[in-house]
Short mmCIF file of the C-alpha atoms (twelve columns), coordinates in Angstrom:
data_MODEL
# 
_entry.id   MODEL 
# 
loop_
_atom_site.group_PDB 
_atom_site.id 
_atom_site.type_symbol 
_atom_site.label_atom_id 
_atom_site.label_alt_id 
_atom_site.label_comp_id 
_atom_site.label_asym_id 
_atom_site.label_seq_id 
_atom_site.Cartn_x 
_atom_site.Cartn_y 
_atom_site.Cartn_z 
_atom_site.pdbx_PDB_model_num 
ATOM 1   C CA . MET A 1   32.679  112.033 115.322 1 
ATOM 2   C CA . ASN A 2   29.542  114.846 115.532 1 
ATOM 3   C CA . ILE A 3   31.361  117.928 116.036 1 
ATOM 4   C CA . ARG A 4   27.852  120.004 116.413 1 
ATOM 5   C CA . ALA A 5   26.971  117.445 118.763 1 
ATOM 6   C CA . LYS A 6   30.283  118.053 121.018 1 
ATOM 7   C CA . ILE A 7   29.618  122.363 120.472 1 
ATOM 8   C CA . LEU A 8   25.975  122.300 121.208 1 
ATOM 9   C CA . GLY A 9   25.911  119.957 123.648 1 
ATOM 10  C CA . GLY A 10  24.209  116.355 124.419 1 
ATOM 11  C CA . SER A 11  24.964  113.084 125.347 1 
ATOM 12  C CA . ARG A 12  28.922  112.326 125.688 1 
ATOM 13  C CA . SER A 13  30.244  108.697 125.340 1 
ATOM 14  C CA . SER A 14  33.416  107.901 127.260 1 
ATOM 15  C CA . GLN A 15  34.784  106.642 124.554 1 
ATOM 16  C CA . ASP A 16  34.188  109.543 122.193 1 
ATOM 17  C CA . THR A 17  36.690  112.308 122.763 1 
ATOM 18  C CA . ILE A 18  37.603  115.683 121.011 1 
ATOM 19  C CA . LEU A 19  41.882  115.126 121.225 1 
ATOM 20  C CA . ARG A 20  42.775  111.258 121.679 1 
ATOM 21  C CA . SER A 21  46.142  110.821 124.274 1 
ATOM 22  C CA . LYS A 22  48.962  109.842 122.362 1 
ATOM 23  C CA . LYS A 23  49.849  105.972 123.025 1 
ATOM 24  C CA . ARG A 24  53.633  105.902 124.416 1 
ATOM 25  C CA . LYS A 25  55.454  103.710 122.405 1 
ATOM 26  C CA . GLY A 26  58.460  101.314 123.943 1 
ATOM 27  C CA . ALA A 27  57.327  101.924 127.762 1 
ATOM 28  C CA . SER A 28  54.683  100.947 130.093 1 
ATOM 29  C CA . ALA A 29  54.330  102.745 133.024 1 
ATOM 30  C CA . ASP A 30  53.499  99.633  135.109 1 
ATOM 31  C CA . GLN A 31  56.667  97.643  133.715 1 
ATOM 32  C CA . LEU A 32  59.831  98.889  134.307 1 
ATOM 33  C CA . ASP A 33  61.632  96.547  131.790 1 
ATOM 34  C CA . SER A 34  60.125  98.333  128.675 1 
ATOM 35  C CA . LEU A 35  62.089  101.427 129.312 1 
ATOM 36  C CA . ILE A 36  65.350  99.560  129.094 1 
ATOM 37  C CA . GLU A 37  64.678  97.359  126.103 1 
ATOM 38  C CA . ARG A 38  66.885  99.233  123.534 1 
ATOM 39  C CA . GLU A 39  69.966  98.983  126.118 1 
ATOM 40  C CA . ALA A 40  69.474  95.432  126.893 1 
ATOM 41  C CA . ALA A 41  69.401  94.721  122.666 1 
ATOM 42  C CA . ARG A 42  73.175  96.374  123.209 1 
ATOM 43  C CA . THR A 43  74.340  94.866  125.620 1 
ATOM 44  C CA . ASN A 44  77.956  93.750  123.258 1 
ATOM 45  C CA . HIS A 45  77.527  96.752  121.129 1 
ATOM 46  C CA . SER A 46  77.730  100.590 121.206 1 
ATOM 47  C CA . ARG A 47  78.657  103.368 119.346 1 
ATOM 48  C CA . SER A 48  82.026  104.330 121.139 1 
ATOM 49  C CA . GLU A 49  82.955  100.098 119.768 1 
ATOM 50  C CA . ASP A 50  83.075  101.349 116.342 1 
ATOM 51  C CA . ARG A 51  86.305  103.040 116.635 1 
ATOM 52  C CA . HIS A 52  88.302  99.787  118.105 1 
ATOM 53  C CA . ARG A 53  87.266  98.024  114.523 1 
ATOM 54  C CA . LEU A 54  90.395  99.278  112.135 1 
ATOM 55  C CA . LEU A 55  90.559  98.855  108.705 1 
ATOM 56  C CA . ASP A 56  94.111  97.900  106.983 1 
ATOM 57  C CA . GLU A 57  96.299  99.293  109.616 1 
ATOM 58  C CA . LYS A 58  99.643  97.674  109.765 1 
ATOM 59  C CA . VAL A 59  101.569 97.700  112.866 1 
ATOM 60  C CA . SER A 60  104.673 95.719  113.840 1 
ATOM 61  C CA . ILE A 61  105.386 93.239  116.680 1 
ATOM 62  C CA . LYS A 62  108.871 92.190  118.078 1 
ATOM 63  C CA . ARG A 63  108.999 88.382  118.847 1 
ATOM 64  C CA . ARG A 64  112.360 86.927  120.023 1 
ATOM 65  C CA . ASN A 65  114.553 90.022  118.927 1 
ATOM 66  C CA . VAL A 66  112.657 89.773  115.089 1 
ATOM 67  C CA . VAL A 67  110.139 92.299  113.919 1 
ATOM 68  C CA . HIS A 68  107.101 91.004  111.796 1 
ATOM 69  C CA . GLU A 69  104.394 93.190  110.351 1 
ATOM 70  C CA . VAL A 70  100.965 92.374  111.138 1 
ATOM 71  C CA . GLN A 71  97.273  93.548  110.728 1 
ATOM 72  C CA . LEU A 72  95.957  95.514  113.381 1 
ATOM 73  C CA . ILE A 73  92.471  94.578  113.729 1 
ATOM 74  C CA . ASN A 74  91.358  95.804  117.310 1 
ATOM 75  C CA . VAL A 75  92.773  97.693  120.149 1 
ATOM 76  C CA . SER A 76  90.840  99.004  123.118 1 
ATOM 77  C CA . GLY A 77  90.173  98.102  126.997 1 
ATOM 78  C CA . GLY A 78  93.964  96.495  127.516 1 
ATOM 79  C CA . GLY A 79  94.549  94.262  124.706 1 
ATOM 80  C CA . ALA A 80  94.509  93.751  120.652 1 
ATOM 81  C CA . MET A 81  93.590  91.529  117.983 1 
ATOM 82  C CA . ILE A 82  96.311  91.334  115.537 1 
ATOM 83  C CA . GLY A 83  96.564  89.097  112.083 1 
ATOM 84  C CA . GLY A 84  99.454  87.792  109.609 1 
ATOM 85  C CA . ALA A 85  101.502 85.365  108.717 1 
ATOM 86  C CA . VAL A 86  103.337 84.591  111.957 1 
ATOM 87  C CA . ASP A 87  103.740 81.536  113.725 1 
ATOM 88  C CA . LEU A 88  102.905 82.816  117.412 1 
ATOM 89  C CA . MET A 89  101.979 80.195  120.627 1 
ATOM 90  C CA . LEU A 90  99.337  80.773  123.371 1 
ATOM 91  C CA . TRP A 91  100.633 82.563  126.032 1 
ATOM 92  C CA . GLU A 92  103.713 83.976  124.396 1 
ATOM 93  C CA . ARG A 93  105.693 87.538  125.220 1 
ATOM 94  C CA . LEU A 94  105.978 90.017  122.480 1 
ATOM 95  C CA . GLU A 95  106.092 93.659  121.973 1 
ATOM 96  C CA . LEU A 96  103.654 95.642  120.075 1 
ATOM 97  C CA . GLN A 97  104.750 98.454  118.261 1 
ATOM 98  C CA . LEU A 98  101.712 101.234 117.624 1 
ATOM 99  C CA . GLY A 99  103.588 104.095 117.067 1 
ATOM 100 C CA . GLU A 100 105.993 107.090 118.307 1 
ATOM 101 C CA . ASN A 101 105.900 106.020 122.004 1 
ATOM 102 C CA . GLY A 102 103.862 103.251 121.319 1 
ATOM 103 C CA . THR A 103 105.818 100.229 122.503 1 
ATOM 104 C CA . VAL A 104 103.689 97.683  124.636 1 
ATOM 105 C CA . GLU A 105 104.384 94.459  126.188 1 
ATOM 106 C CA . CYS A 106 102.274 91.948  125.481 1 
ATOM 107 C CA . VAL A 107 101.412 88.225  125.860 1 
ATOM 108 C CA . VAL A 108 99.167  85.883  123.592 1 
ATOM 109 C CA . ARG A 109 95.652  85.153  124.698 1 
ATOM 110 C CA . TRP A 110 94.499  83.414  122.126 1 
ATOM 111 C CA . LEU A 111 95.171  82.134  118.847 1 
ATOM 112 C CA . ARG A 112 92.600  81.103  115.780 1 
ATOM 113 C CA . ASP A 113 92.802  81.086  112.114 1 
ATOM 114 C CA . GLY A 114 95.669  83.536  111.480 1 
ATOM 115 C CA . ARG A 115 94.260  86.009  114.295 1 
ATOM 116 C CA . PHE A 116 95.619  86.286  117.796 1 
ATOM 117 C CA . GLY A 117 94.239  87.982  120.584 1 
ATOM 118 C CA . LEU A 118 96.773  89.859  122.943 1 
ATOM 119 C CA . GLU A 119 96.805  91.417  126.322 1 
ATOM 120 C CA . PHE A 120 98.734  94.489  127.669 1 
ATOM 121 C CA . ALA A 121 101.050 94.199  130.637 1 
ATOM 122 C CA . HIS A 122 99.127  95.839  133.782 1 
ATOM 123 C CA . GLU A 123 101.958 97.972  134.842 1 
ATOM 124 C CA . THR A 124 102.952 101.005 133.309 1 
ATOM 125 C CA . ARG A 125 106.166 100.897 131.250 1 
ATOM 126 C CA . ILE A 126 109.058 102.797 132.147 1 
ATOM 127 C CA . ASP A 127 111.586 103.453 129.119 1 
ATOM 128 C CA . CYS A 128 114.772 104.326 130.397 1 
ATOM 129 C CA . GLY A 129 117.940 102.294 131.431 1 
ATOM 130 C CA . ALA A 130 117.537 99.910  134.169 1 
ATOM 131 C CA . ASP A 131 119.633 101.592 136.601 1 
ATOM 132 C CA . GLU A 132 117.920 105.261 136.208 1 
ATOM 133 C CA . GLN A 133 114.357 103.076 136.569 1 
ATOM 134 C CA . ALA A 134 115.573 101.244 139.648 1 
ATOM 135 C CA . THR A 135 116.408 104.694 141.030 1 
ATOM 136 C CA . VAL A 136 113.040 106.051 140.066 1 
ATOM 137 C CA . LEU A 137 111.171 103.489 141.356 1 
ATOM 138 C CA . ARG A 138 112.768 103.624 144.308 1 
ATOM 139 C CA . GLU A 139 111.960 107.242 144.707 1 
ATOM 140 C CA . VAL A 140 108.645 105.890 143.949 1 
ATOM 141 C CA . ILE A 141 108.272 103.729 147.000 1 
ATOM 142 C CA . ARG A 142 109.914 106.144 149.242 1 
ATOM 143 C CA . ARG A 143 107.397 108.852 148.796 1 
ATOM 144 C CA . SER A 144 104.101 107.202 148.162 1 
ATOM 145 C CA . PHE A 145 104.544 103.815 149.859 1 
ATOM 146 C CA . PRO A 146 106.650 105.374 153.152 1 
ATOM 147 C CA . ASP A 147 105.094 103.190 156.047 1 
ATOM 148 C CA . LEU A 148 105.776 100.149 153.796 1 
ATOM 149 C CA . GLU A 149 107.155 96.858  155.559 1 
ATOM 150 C CA . PHE A 150 109.672 94.524  154.365 1 
ATOM 151 C CA . GLU A 151 108.268 91.159  153.389 1 
ATOM 152 C CA . THR A 152 109.473 87.878  155.689 1 
ATOM 153 C CA . GLU A 153 112.055 85.634  153.542 1 
ATOM 154 C CA . THR A 154 108.964 83.097  154.001 1 
ATOM 155 C CA . GLU A 155 106.498 85.307  152.171 1 
ATOM 156 C CA . VAL A 156 108.767 86.039  149.339 1 
ATOM 157 C CA . GLU A 157 109.142 82.339  148.984 1 
ATOM 158 C CA . VAL A 158 105.590 81.608  148.245 1 
ATOM 159 C CA . GLU A 159 105.034 84.509  146.282 1 
ATOM 160 C CA . THR A 160 107.955 83.898  143.887 1 
ATOM 161 C CA . GLN A 161 106.887 80.318  143.016 1 
ATOM 162 C CA . HIS A 162 105.677 80.266  139.521 1 
ATOM 163 C CA . SER A 163 105.298 77.520  136.887 1 
ATOM 164 C CA . GLY A 164 105.833 77.472  133.588 1 
ATOM 165 C CA . ALA A 165 109.280 79.031  131.462 1 
ATOM 166 C CA . GLU A 166 108.221 82.407  131.564 1 
ATOM 167 C CA . GLY A 167 108.195 82.346  135.304 1 
ATOM 168 C CA . ARG A 168 111.547 82.500  135.680 1 
ATOM 169 C CA . GLY A 169 112.127 85.638  133.473 1 
ATOM 170 C CA . GLU A 170 112.698 88.904  134.846 1 
ATOM 171 C CA . ARG A 171 111.130 90.450  138.125 1 
ATOM 172 C CA . ARG A 172 108.099 93.006  137.077 1 
ATOM 173 C CA . HIS A 173 107.107 95.648  139.182 1 
ATOM 174 C CA . PRO A 174 103.297 96.590  140.089 1 
ATOM 175 C CA . LEU A 175 103.077 100.135 139.707 1 
ATOM 176 C CA . VAL A 176 100.161 101.610 137.445 1 
ATOM 177 C CA . TRP A 177 100.246 105.609 137.003 1 
ATOM 178 C CA . SER A 178 96.990  107.605 135.866 1 
ATOM 179 C CA . GLY A 179 96.094  111.111 135.639 1 
ATOM 180 C CA . LEU A 180 93.955  113.711 133.664 1 
ATOM 181 C CA . LEU A 181 94.246  114.685 129.849 1 
ATOM 182 C CA . HIS A 182 92.796  118.217 129.358 1 
ATOM 183 C CA . HIS A 183 91.379  118.651 125.662 1 
ATOM 184 C CA . ASP A 184 89.040  120.293 123.663 1 
ATOM 185 C CA . TYR A 185 87.103  121.726 126.677 1 
ATOM 186 C CA . GLN A 186 86.926  119.007 128.771 1 
ATOM 187 C CA . SER A 187 89.333  116.433 131.024 1 
ATOM 188 C CA . THR A 188 89.177  112.878 130.871 1 
ATOM 189 C CA . PRO A 189 90.916  110.503 133.170 1 
ATOM 190 C CA . ILE A 190 93.891  108.377 131.354 1 
ATOM 191 C CA . ARG A 191 95.619  105.535 132.306 1 
ATOM 192 C CA . ILE A 192 99.369  105.473 131.108 1 
ATOM 193 C CA . ARG A 193 100.557 102.475 129.474 1 
ATOM 194 C CA . ASN A 194 104.032 103.425 129.136 1 
ATOM 195 C CA . ILE A 195 106.214 106.755 129.387 1 
ATOM 196 C CA . SER A 196 109.760 107.916 128.578 1 
ATOM 197 C CA . ALA A 197 111.756 111.296 128.474 1 
ATOM 198 C CA . THR A 198 110.070 112.323 125.333 1 
ATOM 199 C CA . GLY A 199 106.770 110.908 124.915 1 
ATOM 200 C CA . ALA A 200 104.045 108.248 126.566 1 
ATOM 201 C CA . MET A 201 101.201 106.201 124.861 1 
ATOM 202 C CA . ILE A 202 97.910  106.424 127.088 1 
ATOM 203 C CA . ASP A 203 94.296  104.611 127.593 1 
ATOM 204 C CA . CYS A 204 91.671  107.581 126.844 1 
ATOM 205 C CA . SER A 205 87.949  106.776 126.557 1 
ATOM 206 C CA . GLU A 206 87.454  109.924 124.629 1 
ATOM 207 C CA . MET A 207 88.392  109.996 120.779 1 
ATOM 208 C CA . LEU A 208 91.410  112.510 120.524 1 
ATOM 209 C CA . THR A 209 92.538  114.260 117.298 1 
ATOM 210 C CA . VAL A 210 95.985  113.479 115.904 1 
ATOM 211 C CA . GLY A 211 97.724  117.015 116.515 1 
ATOM 212 C CA . SER A 212 95.606  118.076 118.951 1 
ATOM 213 C CA . GLU A 213 97.803  119.746 121.917 1 
ATOM 214 C CA . PRO A 214 96.303  118.347 125.437 1 
ATOM 215 C CA . LEU A 215 97.652  119.034 129.076 1 
ATOM 216 C CA . LEU A 216 98.556  115.907 130.964 1 
ATOM 217 C CA . GLU A 217 98.158  115.789 134.206 1 
ATOM 218 C CA . LEU A 218 100.082 113.474 136.643 1 
ATOM 219 C CA . GLY A 219 99.353  115.009 139.674 1 
ATOM 220 C CA . ASP A 220 99.172  118.290 141.685 1 
ATOM 221 C CA . GLU A 221 101.701 120.826 140.344 1 
ATOM 222 C CA . LEU A 222 103.000 118.156 137.770 1 
ATOM 223 C CA . SER A 223 101.643 118.739 134.502 1 
ATOM 224 C CA . VAL A 224 103.103 118.217 130.978 1 
ATOM 225 C CA . SER A 225 102.174 119.486 127.296 1 
ATOM 226 C CA . ALA A 226 102.236 117.067 124.500 1 
ATOM 227 C CA . LYS A 227 100.854 116.606 121.140 1 
ATOM 228 C CA . VAL A 228 98.690  113.680 120.189 1 
ATOM 229 C CA . ALA A 229 100.974 112.018 117.487 1 
ATOM 230 C CA . TRP A 230 98.845  109.168 116.225 1 
ATOM 231 C CA . VAL A 231 95.265  107.022 117.577 1 
ATOM 232 C CA . PHE A 232 94.347  103.694 117.379 1 
ATOM 233 C CA . GLY A 233 90.758  102.751 118.996 1 
ATOM 234 C CA . ASP A 234 91.083  104.344 122.786 1 
ATOM 235 C CA . GLN A 235 95.141  103.923 122.636 1 
ATOM 236 C CA . ALA A 236 96.715  107.236 121.591 1 
ATOM 237 C CA . GLY A 237 100.616 108.191 121.570 1 
ATOM 238 C CA . LEU A 238 101.400 111.659 122.812 1 
ATOM 239 C CA . ARG A 239 104.237 113.790 122.422 1 
ATOM 240 C CA . PHE A 240 106.215 115.751 124.959 1 
ATOM 241 C CA . ASP A 241 106.833 119.595 124.154 1 
ATOM 242 C CA . ARG A 242 110.372 119.045 126.066 1 
ATOM 243 C CA . PRO A 243 111.737 115.970 127.924 1 
ATOM 244 C CA . PHE A 244 110.273 115.058 130.664 1 
ATOM 245 C CA . ASP A 245 112.199 113.878 133.943 1 
ATOM 246 C CA . LEU A 246 111.161 110.316 134.623 1 
ATOM 247 C CA . HIS A 247 111.998 111.257 138.427 1 
ATOM 248 C CA . ASP A 248 109.200 113.664 138.537 1 
ATOM 249 C CA . LEU A 249 106.950 110.383 138.795 1 
ATOM 250 C CA . ALA A 250 108.029 110.426 142.189 1 
ATOM 251 C CA . ARG A 251 105.445 113.350 142.978 1 
ATOM 252 C CA . ALA A 252 102.630 111.107 141.206 1 
ATOM 253 C CA . ARG A 253 100.983 108.354 143.575 1 
ATOM 254 C CA . PRO A 254 100.664 105.464 141.654 1 
ATOM 255 C CA . GLN A 255 98.346  102.656 142.056 1 
ATOM 256 C CA . VAL A 256 99.257  99.020  142.633 1 
ATOM 257 C CA . THR A 257 97.674  96.681  139.543 1 
ATOM 258 C CA . SER A 258 95.571  94.074  139.886 1 
ATOM 259 C CA . GLU A 259 95.557  90.266  138.554 1 
ATOM 260 C CA . HIS A 260 91.769  90.977  137.791 1 
ATOM 261 C CA . TRP A 261 91.141  92.131  133.996 1 
ATOM 262 C CA . ASN A 262 88.124  92.270  132.054 1 
ATOM 263 C CA . PRO A 263 88.768  91.902  128.879 1 
ATOM 264 C CA . PRO A 264 86.478  93.243  125.711 1 
ATOM 265 C CA . SER A 265 84.497  90.439  123.704 1 
ATOM 266 C CA . TYR A 266 86.991  90.507  121.036 1 
ATOM 267 C CA . LEU A 267 89.752  88.780  123.083 1 
ATOM 268 C CA . GLU A 268 87.363  86.458  125.205 1 
ATOM 269 C CA . SER A 269 89.309  83.037  125.508 1 
ATOM 270 C CA . GLU A 270 87.288  79.839  124.864 1 
ATOM 271 C CA . GLN A 271 89.706  78.405  127.011 1 
ATOM 272 C CA . ASP A 272 90.757  80.733  129.566 1 
ATOM 273 C CA . SER A 273 89.014  83.663  131.647 1 
ATOM 274 C CA . GLY A 274 91.988  84.192  133.781 1 
ATOM 275 C CA . SER A 275 95.050  86.582  133.048 1 
ATOM 276 C CA . PRO A 276 97.994  85.497  132.212 1 
ATOM 277 C CA . TRP A 277 99.941  88.380  133.952 1 
ATOM 278 C CA . GLY A 278 99.279  86.623  137.769 1 
ATOM 279 C CA . GLU A 279 100.417 83.475  137.030 1 
ATOM 280 C CA . HIS A 280 102.740 83.091  133.896 1 
ATOM 281 C CA . TRP A 281 104.749 86.501  134.952 1 
ATOM 282 C CA . ARG A 282 107.022 86.981  137.647 1 
ATOM 283 C CA . ARG A 283 105.096 90.467  138.662 1 
ATOM 284 C CA . MET A 284 106.452 91.525  142.030 1 
ATOM 285 C CA . SER A 285 104.471 93.098  145.125 1 
ATOM 286 C CA . VAL A 286 105.257 96.351  146.670 1 
ATOM 287 C CA . GLY A 287 107.292 95.082  149.410 1 
ATOM 288 C CA . GLU A 288 108.943 92.580  147.461 1 
ATOM 289 C CA . LEU A 289 110.174 95.399  144.883 1 
ATOM 290 C CA . ARG A 290 111.497 97.483  147.972 1 
ATOM 291 C CA . GLN A 291 113.483 94.635  148.672 1 
ATOM 292 C CA . GLU A 292 114.906 94.592  145.517 1 
ATOM 293 C CA . LEU A 293 115.962 97.861  145.057 1 
ATOM 294 C CA . GLU A 294 117.377 98.206  148.660 1 
ATOM 295 C CA . GLY A 295 119.262 95.470  147.491 1 
ATOM 296 C CA . PHE A 296 120.213 96.989  143.852 1 
ATOM 297 C CA . MET A 297 121.523 100.555 145.778 1 
ATOM 298 C CA . LYS A 298 123.626 98.416  147.940 1 
ATOM 299 C CA . ARG A 299 125.576 96.363  145.706 1 
# 
């Protein structure tokens, strides 16, 4: 380029400019899909998933009243992948123990080469005696579902017809409690996997720090001070500062669990994309639960 000619004048070519515009990388003004090319390439991968891949983590499972030590490979999104020299069967029911207050009921979704995909039970587990649990659930239904009508015997009969040996087992309630966890100058919605007088296991999308002291808010004027005891992926165990009265759960309205669930990629089954908790387990509807509890109180 002739700088003198540019300053003193002369013919100017449309192709000859002092400052050329910078070429835009990875995007075109008339092609919207060029703006999301990187996002599309990361359909099954994200930075947040890195913490779900665990190394040399040992946990235990309880199967038929026998405890086995296994390797915890992944845990997130309502399920886990484990490995070990244990002979599990498809759809088998067991308990996974992640840590203090970290017992969660599971069912085997798939098995392959010494690895097993587990799906967590959908409902919140209330860890206490059967009598106390029935009293708590009865109070929850009275306060959260006051207009609920009893189901007819025909409706109950249809809903309780399930196939398989596991369908003849104990009945399960369909309630899930959620809340807010106030931590590190932020508030994160959480789901309670289980809760007892001493602590809880929660799903939390944000990384928590072991030893931190968050505040668990379950509803209006219902908060519990706690300490993070352990963290595996997006599952965390909380230890309450003081005993929690489980009857206070009636002050926090729960949701009714759905049978539909989208598993993480490492739990996807090649044979069956459905959830076993609907067909293979006997989960009561809220109406059936109310009938069961009313019958319990009369016995």
